[in-house]
Coordinates of C-alpha atoms in Angstrom, one line a residue:
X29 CA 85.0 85.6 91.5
X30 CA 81.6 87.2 91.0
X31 CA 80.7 90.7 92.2
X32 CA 77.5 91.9 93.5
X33 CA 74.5 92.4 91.5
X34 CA 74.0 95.9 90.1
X35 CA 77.3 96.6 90.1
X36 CA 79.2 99.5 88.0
X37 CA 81.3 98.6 85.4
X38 CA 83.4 101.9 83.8
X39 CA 85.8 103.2 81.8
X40 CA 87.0 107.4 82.0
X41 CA 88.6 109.7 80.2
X42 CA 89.3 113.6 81.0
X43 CA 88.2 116.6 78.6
X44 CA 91.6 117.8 77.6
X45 CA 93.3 114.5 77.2
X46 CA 90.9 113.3 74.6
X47 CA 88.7 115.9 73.1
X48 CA 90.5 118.1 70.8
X49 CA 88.8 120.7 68.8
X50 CA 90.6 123.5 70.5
X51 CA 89.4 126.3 68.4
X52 CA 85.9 125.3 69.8
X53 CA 87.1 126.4 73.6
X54 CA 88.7 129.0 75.3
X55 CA 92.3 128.6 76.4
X56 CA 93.1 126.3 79.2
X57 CA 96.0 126.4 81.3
X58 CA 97.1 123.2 79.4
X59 CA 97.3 125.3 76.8
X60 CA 99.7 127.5 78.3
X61 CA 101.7 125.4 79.7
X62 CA 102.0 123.0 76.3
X63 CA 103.1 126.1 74.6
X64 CA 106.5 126.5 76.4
X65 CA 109.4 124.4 75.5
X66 CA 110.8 121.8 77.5
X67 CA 107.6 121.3 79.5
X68 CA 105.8 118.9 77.5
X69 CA 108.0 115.6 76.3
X70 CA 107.5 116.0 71.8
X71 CA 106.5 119.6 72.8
X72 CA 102.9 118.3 71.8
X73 CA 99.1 119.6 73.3
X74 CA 96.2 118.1 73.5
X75 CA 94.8 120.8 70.6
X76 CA 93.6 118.0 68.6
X77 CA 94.3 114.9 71.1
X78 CA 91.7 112.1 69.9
X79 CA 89.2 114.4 68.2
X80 CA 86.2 113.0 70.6
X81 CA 85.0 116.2 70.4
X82 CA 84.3 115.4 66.5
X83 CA 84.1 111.2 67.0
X84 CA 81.9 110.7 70.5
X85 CA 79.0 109.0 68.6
X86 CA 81.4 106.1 67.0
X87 CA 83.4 105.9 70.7
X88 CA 80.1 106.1 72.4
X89 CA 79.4 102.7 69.8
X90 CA 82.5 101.4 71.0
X91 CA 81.5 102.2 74.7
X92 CA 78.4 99.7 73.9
X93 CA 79.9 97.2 72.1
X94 CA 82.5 96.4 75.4
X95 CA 79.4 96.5 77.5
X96 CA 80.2 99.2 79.8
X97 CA 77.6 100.2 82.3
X98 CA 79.1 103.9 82.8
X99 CA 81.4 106.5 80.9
X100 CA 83.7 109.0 83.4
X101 CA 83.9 111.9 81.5
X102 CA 85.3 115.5 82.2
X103 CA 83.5 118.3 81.5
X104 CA 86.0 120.9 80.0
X105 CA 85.6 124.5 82.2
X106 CA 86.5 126.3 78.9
X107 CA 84.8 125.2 76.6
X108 CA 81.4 125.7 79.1
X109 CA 83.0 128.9 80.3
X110 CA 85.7 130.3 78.2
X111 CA 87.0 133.5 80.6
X112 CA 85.6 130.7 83.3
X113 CA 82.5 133.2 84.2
X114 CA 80.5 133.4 81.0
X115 CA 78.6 130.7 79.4
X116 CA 79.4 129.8 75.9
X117 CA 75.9 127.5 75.1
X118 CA 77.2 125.7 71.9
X119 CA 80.1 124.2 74.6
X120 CA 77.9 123.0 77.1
X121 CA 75.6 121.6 74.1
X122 CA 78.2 119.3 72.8
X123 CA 78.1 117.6 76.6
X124 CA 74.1 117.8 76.2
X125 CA 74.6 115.4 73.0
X126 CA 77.2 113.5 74.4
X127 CA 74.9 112.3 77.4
X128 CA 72.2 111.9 75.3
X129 CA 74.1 109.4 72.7
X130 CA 75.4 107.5 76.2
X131 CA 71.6 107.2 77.2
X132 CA 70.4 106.0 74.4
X133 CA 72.7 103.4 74.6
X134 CA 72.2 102.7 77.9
X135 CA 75.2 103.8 79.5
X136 CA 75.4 105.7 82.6
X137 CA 76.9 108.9 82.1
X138 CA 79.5 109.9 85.1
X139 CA 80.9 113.9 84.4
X140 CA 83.3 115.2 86.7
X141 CA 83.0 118.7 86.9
X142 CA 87.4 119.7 87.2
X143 CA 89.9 117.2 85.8
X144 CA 92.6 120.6 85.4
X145 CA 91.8 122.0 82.6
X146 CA 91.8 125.3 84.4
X147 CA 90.5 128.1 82.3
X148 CA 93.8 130.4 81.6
X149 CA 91.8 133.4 81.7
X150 CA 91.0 132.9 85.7
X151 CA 94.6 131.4 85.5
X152 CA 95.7 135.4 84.8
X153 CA 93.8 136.3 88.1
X154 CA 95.2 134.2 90.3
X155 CA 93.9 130.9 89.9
X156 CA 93.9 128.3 92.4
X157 CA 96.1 130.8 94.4
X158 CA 93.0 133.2 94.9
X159 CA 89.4 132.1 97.1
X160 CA 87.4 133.8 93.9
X161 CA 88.3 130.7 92.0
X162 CA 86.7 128.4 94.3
X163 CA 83.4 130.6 93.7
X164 CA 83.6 130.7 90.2
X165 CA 83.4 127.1 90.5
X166 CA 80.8 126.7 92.4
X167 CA 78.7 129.0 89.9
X168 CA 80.3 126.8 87.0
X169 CA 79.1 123.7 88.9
X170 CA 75.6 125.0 88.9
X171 CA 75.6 126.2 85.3
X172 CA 76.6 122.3 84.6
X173 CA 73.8 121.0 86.9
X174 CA 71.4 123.3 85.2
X175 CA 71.7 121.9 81.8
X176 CA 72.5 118.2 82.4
X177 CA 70.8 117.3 85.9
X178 CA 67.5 116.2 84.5
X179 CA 69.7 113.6 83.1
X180 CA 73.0 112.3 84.7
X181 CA 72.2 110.7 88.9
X182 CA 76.0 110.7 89.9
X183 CA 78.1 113.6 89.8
X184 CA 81.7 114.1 90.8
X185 CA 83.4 117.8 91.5
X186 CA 87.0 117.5 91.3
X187 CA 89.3 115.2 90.4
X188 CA 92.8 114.3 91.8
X189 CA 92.9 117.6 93.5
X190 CA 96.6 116.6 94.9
X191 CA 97.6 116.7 91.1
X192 CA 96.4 119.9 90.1
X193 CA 97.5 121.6 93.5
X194 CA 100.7 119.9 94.3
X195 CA 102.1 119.1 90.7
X196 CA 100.9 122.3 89.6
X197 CA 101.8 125.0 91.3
X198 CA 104.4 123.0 93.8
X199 CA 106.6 121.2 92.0
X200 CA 105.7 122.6 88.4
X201 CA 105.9 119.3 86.5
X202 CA 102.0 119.7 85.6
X203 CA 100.4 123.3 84.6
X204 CA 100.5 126.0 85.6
X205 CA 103.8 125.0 85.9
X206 CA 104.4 126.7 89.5
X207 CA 107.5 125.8 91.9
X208 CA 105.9 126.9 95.2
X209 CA 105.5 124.6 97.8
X210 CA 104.0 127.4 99.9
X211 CA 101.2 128.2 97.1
X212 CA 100.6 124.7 96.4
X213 CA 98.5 124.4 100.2
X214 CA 96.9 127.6 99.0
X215 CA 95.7 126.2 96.0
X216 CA 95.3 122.7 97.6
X217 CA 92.6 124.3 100.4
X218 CA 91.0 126.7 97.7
X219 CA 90.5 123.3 95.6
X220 CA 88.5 121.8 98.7
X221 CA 87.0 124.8 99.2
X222 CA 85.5 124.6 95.6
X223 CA 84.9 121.2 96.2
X224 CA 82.8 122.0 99.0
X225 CA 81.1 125.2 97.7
X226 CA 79.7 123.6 94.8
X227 CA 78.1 120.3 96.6
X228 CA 76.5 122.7 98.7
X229 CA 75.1 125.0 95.9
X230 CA 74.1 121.3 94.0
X231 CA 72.2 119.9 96.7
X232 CA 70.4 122.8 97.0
X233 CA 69.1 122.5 93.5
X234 CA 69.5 118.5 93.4
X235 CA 66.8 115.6 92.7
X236 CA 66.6 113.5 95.9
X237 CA 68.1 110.4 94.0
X238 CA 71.0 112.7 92.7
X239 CA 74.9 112.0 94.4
X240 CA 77.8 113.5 95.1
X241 CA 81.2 112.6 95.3
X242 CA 84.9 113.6 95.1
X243 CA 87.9 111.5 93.3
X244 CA 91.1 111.4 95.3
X245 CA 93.9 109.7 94.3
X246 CA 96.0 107.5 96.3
X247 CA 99.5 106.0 96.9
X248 CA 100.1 104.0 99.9
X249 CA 103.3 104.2 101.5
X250 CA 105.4 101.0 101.5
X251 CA 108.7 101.4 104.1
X252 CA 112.3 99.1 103.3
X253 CA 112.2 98.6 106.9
X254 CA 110.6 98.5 110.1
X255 CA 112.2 101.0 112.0
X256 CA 110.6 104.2 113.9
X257 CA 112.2 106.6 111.5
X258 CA 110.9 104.0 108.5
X259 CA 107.2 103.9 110.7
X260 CA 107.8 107.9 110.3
X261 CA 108.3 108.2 106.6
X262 CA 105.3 105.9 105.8
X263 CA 103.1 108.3 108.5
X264 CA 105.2 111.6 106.8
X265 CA 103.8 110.4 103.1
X266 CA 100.1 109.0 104.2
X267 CA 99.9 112.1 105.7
X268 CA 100.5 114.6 103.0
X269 CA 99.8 112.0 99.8
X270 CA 97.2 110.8 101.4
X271 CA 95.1 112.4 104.4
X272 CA 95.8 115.9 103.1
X273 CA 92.4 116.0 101.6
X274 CA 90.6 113.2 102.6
X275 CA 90.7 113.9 106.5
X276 CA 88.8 117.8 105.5
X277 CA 86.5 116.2 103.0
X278 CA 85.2 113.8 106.2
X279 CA 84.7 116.9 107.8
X280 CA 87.6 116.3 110.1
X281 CA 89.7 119.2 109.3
X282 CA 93.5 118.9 108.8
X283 CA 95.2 116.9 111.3
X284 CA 97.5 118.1 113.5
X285 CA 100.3 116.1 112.1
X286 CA 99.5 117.5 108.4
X287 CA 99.4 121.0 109.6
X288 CA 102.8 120.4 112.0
X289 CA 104.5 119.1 109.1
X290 CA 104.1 121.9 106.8
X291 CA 104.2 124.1 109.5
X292 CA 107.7 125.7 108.1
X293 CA 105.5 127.0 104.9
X294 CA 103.6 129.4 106.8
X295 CA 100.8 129.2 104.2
X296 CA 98.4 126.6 104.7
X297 CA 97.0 127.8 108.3
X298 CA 97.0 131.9 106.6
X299 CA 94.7 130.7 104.1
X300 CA 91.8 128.6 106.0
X301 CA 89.5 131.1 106.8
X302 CA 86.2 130.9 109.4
X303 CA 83.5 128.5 107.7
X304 CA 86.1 126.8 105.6
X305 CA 86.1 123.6 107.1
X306 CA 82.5 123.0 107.5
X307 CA 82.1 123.9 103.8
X308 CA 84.6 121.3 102.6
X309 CA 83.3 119.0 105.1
X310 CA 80.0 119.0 102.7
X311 CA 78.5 115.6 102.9
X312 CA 79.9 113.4 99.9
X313 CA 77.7 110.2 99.0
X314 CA 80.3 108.2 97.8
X315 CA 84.4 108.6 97.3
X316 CA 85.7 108.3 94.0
X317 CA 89.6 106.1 94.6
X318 CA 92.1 106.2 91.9
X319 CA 94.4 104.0 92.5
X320 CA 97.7 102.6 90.0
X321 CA 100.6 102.2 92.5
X322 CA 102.2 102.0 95.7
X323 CA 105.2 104.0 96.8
X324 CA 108.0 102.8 98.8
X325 CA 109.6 105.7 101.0
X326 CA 112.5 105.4 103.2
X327 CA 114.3 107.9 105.7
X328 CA 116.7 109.9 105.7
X329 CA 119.6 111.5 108.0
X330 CA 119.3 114.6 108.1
X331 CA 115.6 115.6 109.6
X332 CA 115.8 119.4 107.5
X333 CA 116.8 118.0 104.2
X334 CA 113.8 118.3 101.6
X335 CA 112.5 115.2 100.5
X336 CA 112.7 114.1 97.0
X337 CA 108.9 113.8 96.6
X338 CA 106.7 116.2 94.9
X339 CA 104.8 117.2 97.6
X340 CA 105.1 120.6 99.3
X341 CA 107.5 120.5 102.4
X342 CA 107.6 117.5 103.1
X343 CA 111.7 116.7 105.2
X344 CA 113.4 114.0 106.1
X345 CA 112.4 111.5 104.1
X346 CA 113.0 109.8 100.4
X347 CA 111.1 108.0 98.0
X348 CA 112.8 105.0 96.6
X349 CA 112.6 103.0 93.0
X350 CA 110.1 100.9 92.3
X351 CA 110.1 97.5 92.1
X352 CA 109.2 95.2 89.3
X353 CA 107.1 94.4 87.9
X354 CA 107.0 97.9 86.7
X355 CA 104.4 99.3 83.5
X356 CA 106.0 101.5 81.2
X357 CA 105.6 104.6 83.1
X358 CA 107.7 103.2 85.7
X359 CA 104.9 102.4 88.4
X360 CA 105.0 99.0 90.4
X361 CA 102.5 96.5 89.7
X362 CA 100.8 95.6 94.0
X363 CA 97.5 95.1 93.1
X364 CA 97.6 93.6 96.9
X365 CA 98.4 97.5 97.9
X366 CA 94.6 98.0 96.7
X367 CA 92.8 95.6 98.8
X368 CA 94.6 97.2 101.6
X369 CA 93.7 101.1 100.6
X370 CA 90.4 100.1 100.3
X371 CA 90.0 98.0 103.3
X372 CA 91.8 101.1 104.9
X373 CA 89.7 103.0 103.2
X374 CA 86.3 101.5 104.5
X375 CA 87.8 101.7 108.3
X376 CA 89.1 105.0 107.7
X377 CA 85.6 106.4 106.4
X378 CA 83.4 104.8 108.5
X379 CA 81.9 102.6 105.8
X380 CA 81.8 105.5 102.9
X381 CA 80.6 103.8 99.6
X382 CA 83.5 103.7 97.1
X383 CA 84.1 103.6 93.6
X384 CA 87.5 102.9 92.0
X385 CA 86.8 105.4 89.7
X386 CA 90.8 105.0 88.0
X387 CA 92.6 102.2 87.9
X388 CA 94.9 101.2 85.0
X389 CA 98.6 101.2 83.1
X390 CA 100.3 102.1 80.3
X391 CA 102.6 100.3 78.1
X392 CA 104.3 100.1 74.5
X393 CA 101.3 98.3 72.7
X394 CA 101.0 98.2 68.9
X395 CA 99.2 97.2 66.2
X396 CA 100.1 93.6 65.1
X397 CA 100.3 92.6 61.6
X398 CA 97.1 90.9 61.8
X399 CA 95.0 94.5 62.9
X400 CA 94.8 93.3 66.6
X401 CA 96.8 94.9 70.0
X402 CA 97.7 91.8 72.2
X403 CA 98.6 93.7 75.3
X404 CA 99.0 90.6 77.7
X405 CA 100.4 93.0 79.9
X406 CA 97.6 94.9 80.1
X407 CA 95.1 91.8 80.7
X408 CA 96.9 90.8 83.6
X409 CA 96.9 94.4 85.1
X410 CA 93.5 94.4 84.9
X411 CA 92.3 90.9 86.3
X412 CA 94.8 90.8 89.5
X413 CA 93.4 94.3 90.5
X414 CA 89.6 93.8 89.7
X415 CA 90.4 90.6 92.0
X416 CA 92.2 92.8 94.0
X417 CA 88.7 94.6 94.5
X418 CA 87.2 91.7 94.9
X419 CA 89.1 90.4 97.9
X420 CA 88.2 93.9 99.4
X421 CA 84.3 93.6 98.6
X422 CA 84.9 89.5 100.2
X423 CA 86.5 91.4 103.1
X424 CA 83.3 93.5 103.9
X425 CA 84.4 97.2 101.9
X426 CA 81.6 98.7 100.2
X427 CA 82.7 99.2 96.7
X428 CA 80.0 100.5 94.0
X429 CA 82.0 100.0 91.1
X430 CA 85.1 99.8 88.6
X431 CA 85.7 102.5 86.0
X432 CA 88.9 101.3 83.9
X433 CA 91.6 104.2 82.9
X434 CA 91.7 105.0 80.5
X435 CA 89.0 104.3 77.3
X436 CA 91.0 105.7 74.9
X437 CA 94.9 106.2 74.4
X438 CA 95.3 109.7 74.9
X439 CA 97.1 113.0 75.7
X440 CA 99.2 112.0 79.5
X441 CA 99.7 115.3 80.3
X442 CA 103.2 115.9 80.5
X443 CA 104.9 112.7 78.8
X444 CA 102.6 113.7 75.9
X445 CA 101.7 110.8 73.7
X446 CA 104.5 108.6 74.8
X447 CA 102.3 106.4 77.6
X448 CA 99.2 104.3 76.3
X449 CA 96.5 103.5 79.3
X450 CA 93.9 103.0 76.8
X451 CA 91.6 99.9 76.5
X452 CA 91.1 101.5 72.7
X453 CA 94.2 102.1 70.9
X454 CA 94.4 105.5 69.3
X455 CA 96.9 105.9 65.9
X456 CA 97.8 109.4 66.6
X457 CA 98.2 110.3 63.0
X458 CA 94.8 108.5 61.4
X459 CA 93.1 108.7 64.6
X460 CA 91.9 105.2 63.7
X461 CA 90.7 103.5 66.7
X462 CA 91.6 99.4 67.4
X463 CA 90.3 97.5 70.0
X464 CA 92.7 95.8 72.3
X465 CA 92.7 92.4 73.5
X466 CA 92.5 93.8 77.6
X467 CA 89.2 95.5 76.3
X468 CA 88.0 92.6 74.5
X469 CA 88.8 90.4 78.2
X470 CA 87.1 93.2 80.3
X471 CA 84.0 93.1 78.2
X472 CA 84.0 89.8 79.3
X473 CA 84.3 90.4 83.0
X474 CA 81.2 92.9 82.1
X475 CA 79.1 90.2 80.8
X476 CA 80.0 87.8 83.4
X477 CA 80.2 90.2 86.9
X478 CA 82.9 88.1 87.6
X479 CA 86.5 88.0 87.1
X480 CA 88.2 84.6 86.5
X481 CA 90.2 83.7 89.4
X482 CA 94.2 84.1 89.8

């Protein structure tokens, strides 16, 4: 199952859930929030996480040695910007090196500018609640650009906005740790709004061959029946899981069904403001998907009860167990539920280039007696859903590329060390990197463009 020439083969990671070197940064909302008991399973932080901060050149090695074409990074706000305004240069150096070293070995280097590492000091002013932040952004997006766009093509702003919004300050399982479902939207719109803001000030300082893009993440809604009120729980999730942001990002707005069905908040309307929409609606050259499960949903009786799903306001409908095979996070294993997002996707977008820019799974791996991780389970996740892509690039989608969560075991934000998506495994006390048996298959699926078939 070959894919088409020149294309990109990946592998991310995010700022806070690998670097480390803490002292080296301002303080981050993570920070914060990893500070406070009960909020964090081990109570642990990402202070020290891998240590990349210290260890990029040998990972960067291990980068080349799989083969991969591209490295999604993060850029860490605080460390560029510790109070999130001022520019601390020995922070944005260490990104300077870091692109460099992927360079020279010939790997593209992919930064995202926001993977919600908020810095806690525009945290104390508000944050994502407040329209200031989404400027600061945009001037922290430029600060970036200046430094790094002579070298790096493909930028992305934010990633997984519904995360740092909805989990963050809506159901408060993520930092800041906020139960609002009313300032969730507000921080959900200011997040496009940043999003928007700072492809505008980039393009107006951008190479012609430069690109910008977005990474959403998505879940599709899978329904135990096929009832009207079942048909209305699938529309009642796609709609705020998955259409919240994407339909303002096409520069479509917010549907009228998003904004009726929050309509009881009286807070998303109150905060869009005149101009808004055409400045999220900024034109995006390709969409980053992440992608790692479905979500089956099912109704329920009464219309007014709140849902059980973390997303803000959302009534009258459920969200059921998944269904095995499961990783060890609990997520169902559908790699079918991809070809149809992106096929979706494609229609949906009118032919928008996409990347898969996450897609991956965690589960109990360990080091064998004989030095090696054999995580089978892993392999298998990884060649039924780059086949998965594959039926949707057959199909007619335009996909660009694969990036692979994660590269490294790593901080997973609130269930602390305790889930392994890495294709490198990490021994949180040594720090000793191994090389797992999925990464050694997916270098081969490098070498080869093509993915052996099912």
């Amino acid at each position: 199952m070959r894919f088409p020439t020149r294309f990109l083969w990946g592998a991310g990671t995010s700022s806070y859930q690998i670097e480390g070197a803490a002292a080296g940064r301002g303080e981050s909302i993570w920070d914060t929030f990893c500070a406070v008991d009960g909020n964090v399973l081990g109570g642990d932080d990402g202070r020290i996480a891998c240590d990349h901060y210290n260890r990029y050149t040998d990972d960067v090695r291990l980068m080349s040695e799989l083969g991969l074409g591209a490295y999604r990074f993060s850029v860490s706000w605080p460390r560029v910007m510790p109070d999130g305004k001022r520019l601390a240069p020995e922070g944005l150096d260490f990104y300077s090196r870091l692109v460099d070293e992927l360079l020279a070995r010939g790997i593209e280097p992919l930064p995202t500018l926001f993977h919600w590492d908020l810095p806690q000091a525009l945290e104390d002013e508000g944050g994502w609640r407040s329209r200031d932040t989404a400027e600061r952004f945009a001037e922290y997006a430029v600060v970036v650009h200046d430094a790094l766009g002579d070298r790096i093509r493909q930028w992305t702003t934010i990633n997984e906005p519904f995360c740092s919004a909805f989990l963050g300050y809506g159901s408060g399982v993520h930092a800041p740790g906020v139960r609002e479902p009313g300032t969730a939207l507000v921080a959900a719109h200011h997040h496009l709004l940043a999003h928007g803001r700072a492809v505008t000030a980039l393009r107006a300082q951008a190479r012609p061959d430069q690109v910008f893009a977005l990474a959403l993440n998505f879940a599709p809604a899978l329904a135990d029946g096929g009832s009207p009120a079942h048909l209305e729980a699938v529309r009642k999730w796609n709609a705020i899981h998955n259409r919240f942001f994407l339909d303002p990002v096409l520069g479509r707005g917010y549907a009228e069904d998003v904004l009726a069905d929050v309509a009881h908040l009286d807070a998303l309307e109150p905060a869009i403001k005149d101009g808004d929409l055409e400045v999220i609606g900024a034109k995006i050259d390709w969409l980053g998907v992440n992608f790692y499960a479905p979500t089956r949903v099912t109704p329920i009786d009464d219309p007014a009860q709140p849902s059980n799903a973390p997303l803000p306001g959302l009534r009258g409908m459920n969200v059921l167990p998944a269904r095995g095979p499961l990783t060890a996070f609990g997520w169902e294993q559908t790699p079918s539920s991809l070809t149809d997002l992106l096929q979706w996707l494609h229609s949906y977008c009118d032919g928008l280039p996409l990347v898969v820019a996450e897609n991956g799974a965690s589960f109990e791996d360990k080091v064998s007696p004989d030095g090696h991780v054999h995580d089978t389970q892993r392999t298998a996740y990884f060649a039924s859903h780059i086949r998965a892509v594959h039926d949707a690039i057959e199909s007619g989608v335009d996909v660009l590329g694969y990036v692979a969560w994660s590269l490294l075991d790593n901080f997973e934000w609130s269930m602390g060390y305790s889930q392994r998506f890495g294709l490198i495994h990490v021994d949180f006390d040594s720090l000793r990197r191994t090389v797992k048996d999925s990464a050694r298959f997916y270098s081969e699926v490098i070498s080869r463009n093509a993915v052996p078939a099912g």
